[in-house]
């Protein structure tokens, strides 16, 4: 299974965003994790399509857009136009999740479904075949720099077992409170895409990105 680092630009310096994206892309990150917040689904507001569009030309890495937005299907087409490659929607924010998943695929993007800490993985049982990635939140969404919630590891294990049982190789992403100190546990539980905001952008982003990639290499041995 390929391990992928997805630095969250929520922790970047917005005044220097293009450079901050290029730095992690050049240092080995395969995805750029882009946190969109609407002030409704989560308390905070971050940024939207114009910002994504303005950094699209920095890199050809995968733009992994995490929609912390009520009824994200309303923005799927605009997100595609802005440059999203993978659109990740929250199970809790979609009244008709199956429809939203198909809408995103029909637009030519990959689909992820995110689960808040308190949402059971079993809620995805009937749509697992339809999605490219499941995002297990290991903090309550809305802010960077929070503490990792330990029971998220149990959810990752259970989800990986469900996928194995169905013979699916679906990506499992984990987001929130991950650093160099606990990333091994997250990978061992069965995740393969790691989101890291503060752990990448606090300090030297190139050095931190390379340190995550080094751990990925060790784990694969
Ligand atoms: C939280 C966001 C995360 C956040 C992660 O709502 O979805 O992507 O940026 O930040 P850290 O890695 O600092 O917990
Ligand atoms: Zn996120």
Coordinates of C-alpha atoms and ligand atoms in Angstrom, one line a residue:
X1 CA 0.0 0.0 0.0
X2 CA 1.4 3.4 -0.9
X3 CA 1.8 5.9 1.9
X4 CA 0.9 9.5 1.1
X5 CA 1.5 12.7 3.0
X6 CA -1.1 15.4 2.6
X7 CA 0.1 18.6 4.2
X8 CA -2.9 20.8 5.3
X9 CA -2.4 24.4 4.1
X10 CA -4.7 25.6 6.8
X11 CA -1.5 25.8 8.9
X12 CA 0.5 27.6 6.1
X13 CA 1.2 31.3 5.9
X14 CA -1.6 32.7 3.7
X15 CA 0.5 35.7 2.8
X16 CA 3.0 33.3 1.3
X17 CA 0.7 30.5 0.2
X18 CA 2.1 29.8 -3.2
X19 CA 5.6 29.3 -1.8
X20 CA 4.3 27.2 1.1
X21 CA 2.5 24.9 -1.4
X22 CA 5.6 24.6 -3.6
X23 CA 7.8 23.8 -0.6
X24 CA 5.9 20.8 0.5
X25 CA 5.3 19.6 -3.1
X26 CA 9.1 19.7 -3.8
X27 CA 9.9 18.0 -0.4
X28 CA 7.9 14.9 -1.3
X29 CA 4.2 15.5 -0.4
X30 CA 2.0 13.8 -3.0
X31 CA -1.3 15.5 -2.0
X32 CA -2.1 19.1 -0.9
X33 CA -4.9 19.0 1.7
X34 CA -7.2 22.0 1.4
X35 CA -9.6 22.7 4.2
X36 CA -12.7 24.5 3.2
X37 CA -14.9 25.7 6.1
X38 CA -18.3 27.4 5.8
X39 CA -19.0 28.7 9.3
X40 CA -22.1 26.4 9.5
X41 CA -20.9 22.8 9.4
X42 CA -18.0 23.9 11.5
X43 CA -17.7 27.1 13.5
X44 CA -14.8 28.6 11.5
X45 CA -14.6 30.0 8.0
X46 CA -11.4 29.4 6.0
X47 CA -11.4 30.1 2.2
X48 CA -13.0 28.9 -1.0
X49 CA -12.7 28.6 -4.8
X50 CA -10.8 31.8 -5.6
X51 CA -7.9 30.8 -3.3
X52 CA -7.8 27.2 -4.6
X53 CA -7.8 28.6 -8.2
X54 CA -4.9 30.9 -7.4
X55 CA -2.6 28.1 -6.1
X56 CA -3.6 25.6 -8.8
X57 CA -0.7 26.6 -11.1
X58 CA 1.9 26.0 -8.3
X59 CA 2.0 22.3 -8.7
X60 CA 0.4 19.3 -10.3
X61 CA 0.1 17.4 -7.0
X62 CA -3.3 16.1 -6.1
X63 CA -5.6 18.8 -4.7
X64 CA -7.4 17.0 -1.9
X65 CA -10.3 19.3 -0.9
X66 CA -11.8 18.6 2.5
X67 CA -15.3 20.1 2.4
X68 CA -16.3 21.1 5.9
X69 CA -19.5 22.5 4.4
X70 CA -23.2 21.8 4.6
X71 CA -24.6 20.1 1.5
X72 CA -21.2 20.3 -0.3
X73 CA -22.8 19.0 -3.6
X74 CA -23.9 22.7 -4.1
X75 CA -20.2 23.5 -4.8
X76 CA -19.0 20.4 -6.5
X77 CA -18.9 21.9 -10.0
X78 CA -17.2 25.1 -8.9
X79 CA -14.6 23.1 -7.0
X80 CA -13.9 21.1 -10.1
X81 CA -13.4 24.3 -12.0
X82 CA -11.2 25.7 -9.3
X83 CA -8.9 22.7 -9.6
X84 CA -10.0 20.0 -7.1
X85 CA -8.9 16.5 -8.0
X86 CA -10.4 14.8 -5.0
X87 CA -13.5 16.1 -3.2
X88 CA -14.0 14.8 0.3
X89 CA -17.5 15.4 1.8
X90 CA -18.7 14.8 5.3
X91 CA -21.3 12.0 5.8
X92 CA -22.9 14.3 8.4
X93 CA -23.3 17.2 5.9
X94 CA -25.0 15.3 3.1
X95 CA -28.7 14.5 3.3
X96 CA -28.4 12.3 0.2
X97 CA -24.9 11.0 0.4
X98 CA -25.3 8.4 -2.4
X99 CA -26.5 11.1 -4.8
X100 CA -23.6 13.5 -3.8
X101 CA -21.0 10.8 -4.4
X102 CA -22.3 10.1 -7.9
X103 CA -22.5 13.8 -8.7
X104 CA -18.8 14.2 -7.8
X105 CA -17.8 11.2 -9.8
X106 CA -19.8 12.4 -12.8
X107 CA -17.8 15.6 -12.7
X108 CA -14.6 13.6 -13.0
X109 CA -13.2 14.0 -9.5
X110 CA -12.3 11.3 -7.0
X111 CA -14.6 11.1 -4.0
X112 CA -13.8 10.9 -0.3
X113 CA -16.3 10.6 2.5
X114 CA -15.3 12.0 5.9
X115 CA -16.5 10.9 9.3
X116 CA -16.5 13.0 12.4
X117 CA -15.1 11.4 15.5
X118 CA -18.5 10.3 16.9
X119 CA -19.8 8.9 13.6
X120 CA -19.5 5.1 13.4
X121 CA -17.7 3.6 10.4
X122 CA -20.6 1.2 9.9
X123 CA -22.6 4.1 8.5
X124 CA -20.6 3.7 5.3
X125 CA -21.3 0.0 4.8
X126 CA -23.5 0.3 1.8
X127 CA -21.5 2.9 -0.1
X128 CA -18.0 1.6 0.5
X129 CA -17.7 0.3 -3.1
X130 CA -18.6 3.7 -4.4
X131 CA -15.9 5.8 -2.8
X132 CA -12.1 6.2 -3.5
X133 CA -11.2 7.3 0.1
X134 CA -12.6 7.4 3.6
X135 CA -11.4 10.1 5.9
X136 CA -11.4 9.3 9.6
X137 CA -11.3 12.5 11.6
X138 CA -9.1 12.3 14.6
X139 CA -10.2 15.7 15.9
X140 CA -13.5 17.5 15.8
X141 CA -13.2 19.4 12.5
X142 CA -12.9 23.1 12.4
X143 CA -9.5 24.0 13.7
X144 CA -5.8 23.0 13.2
X145 CA -3.5 22.3 16.1
X146 CA -5.9 20.1 18.2
X147 CA -5.1 16.9 20.1
X148 CA -5.4 13.5 18.5
X149 CA -8.4 11.5 19.7
X150 CA -7.1 8.0 20.5
X151 CA -10.3 6.1 19.6
X152 CA -9.9 7.1 16.0
X153 CA -7.2 4.3 15.8
X154 CA -9.9 1.8 16.6
X155 CA -12.1 3.2 13.9
X156 CA -9.3 2.9 11.4
X157 CA -8.7 -0.7 12.3
X158 CA -12.4 -1.5 12.0
X159 CA -12.7 0.2 8.7
X160 CA -9.7 -1.5 7.2
X161 CA -11.2 -4.9 8.3
X162 CA -14.5 -4.0 6.6
X163 CA -12.6 -3.1 3.4
X164 CA -10.5 -6.2 3.5
X165 CA -13.6 -8.3 3.9
X166 CA -15.1 -6.8 0.8
X167 CA -11.8 -7.1 -1.1
X168 CA -11.4 -3.3 -1.4
X169 CA -8.2 -1.4 -1.5
X170 CA -9.8 1.9 -0.7
X171 CA -7.6 4.7 0.7
X172 CA -8.0 5.5 4.4
X173 CA -7.0 9.1 5.3
X174 CA -6.6 10.3 8.9
X175 CA -6.8 14.0 9.7
X176 CA -6.1 15.9 12.9
X177 CA -3.4 16.0 15.6
X178 CA -0.9 13.8 13.7
X179 CA 2.8 14.4 14.1
X180 CA 6.1 12.6 13.8
X181 CA 5.5 11.1 17.3
X182 CA 2.2 9.3 16.5
X183 CA 2.2 8.8 12.8
X184 CA 3.5 5.2 13.0
X185 CA 0.5 4.1 15.1
X186 CA -1.9 5.6 12.6
X187 CA -0.2 3.8 9.7
X188 CA -0.1 0.5 11.7
X189 CA -3.8 0.8 12.3
X190 CA -4.4 0.7 8.6
X191 CA -4.4 4.2 7.3
X192 CA -2.3 5.1 4.2
X193 CA -2.9 8.9 3.7
X194 CA -1.8 11.2 6.5
X195 CA -2.9 14.8 6.8
X196 CA -0.6 17.0 8.9
X197 CA -1.0 20.8 9.3
X198 CA 0.9 22.1 12.3
X199 CA 3.4 19.2 12.3
X200 CA 4.4 20.3 8.7
X201 CA 4.1 24.0 8.8
X202 CA 5.4 24.8 12.3
X203 CA 9.1 25.1 11.7
X204 CA 10.8 24.2 8.5
X205 CA 8.1 22.7 6.2
X206 CA 10.6 21.1 3.8
X207 CA 12.5 19.4 6.7
X208 CA 9.2 18.2 8.3
X209 CA 7.8 16.9 5.1
X210 CA 11.0 14.9 4.4
X211 CA 10.9 13.5 8.0
X212 CA 7.3 12.2 7.4
X213 CA 8.4 10.6 4.1
X214 CA 11.4 9.0 5.8
X215 CA 9.0 7.3 8.3
X216 CA 6.9 6.1 5.4
X217 CA 9.9 4.5 3.9
X218 CA 10.9 2.8 7.1
X219 CA 7.4 1.5 7.6
X220 CA 7.3 -0.1 4.2
X221 CA 10.4 -2.2 4.9
Ligands
LIG1 C1 -9.3 20.3 10.9 C2 -8.8 20.1 9.5 C3 -7.4 19.6 9.5 C4 -6.4 20.5 10.1 C5 -5.3 19.6 10.7 O1 -10.6 20.7 10.9 O2 -9.6 19.3 8.8 O3 -7.0 19.3 8.2 O4 -5.8 21.4 9.3 O5 -4.4 20.3 11.4 P1 -3.4 19.6 12.5 O6 -2.6 18.7 11.7 O7 -2.7 20.8 13.0 O8 -4.3 18.9 13.5
LIG2 ZN1 -8.8 18.5 6.9

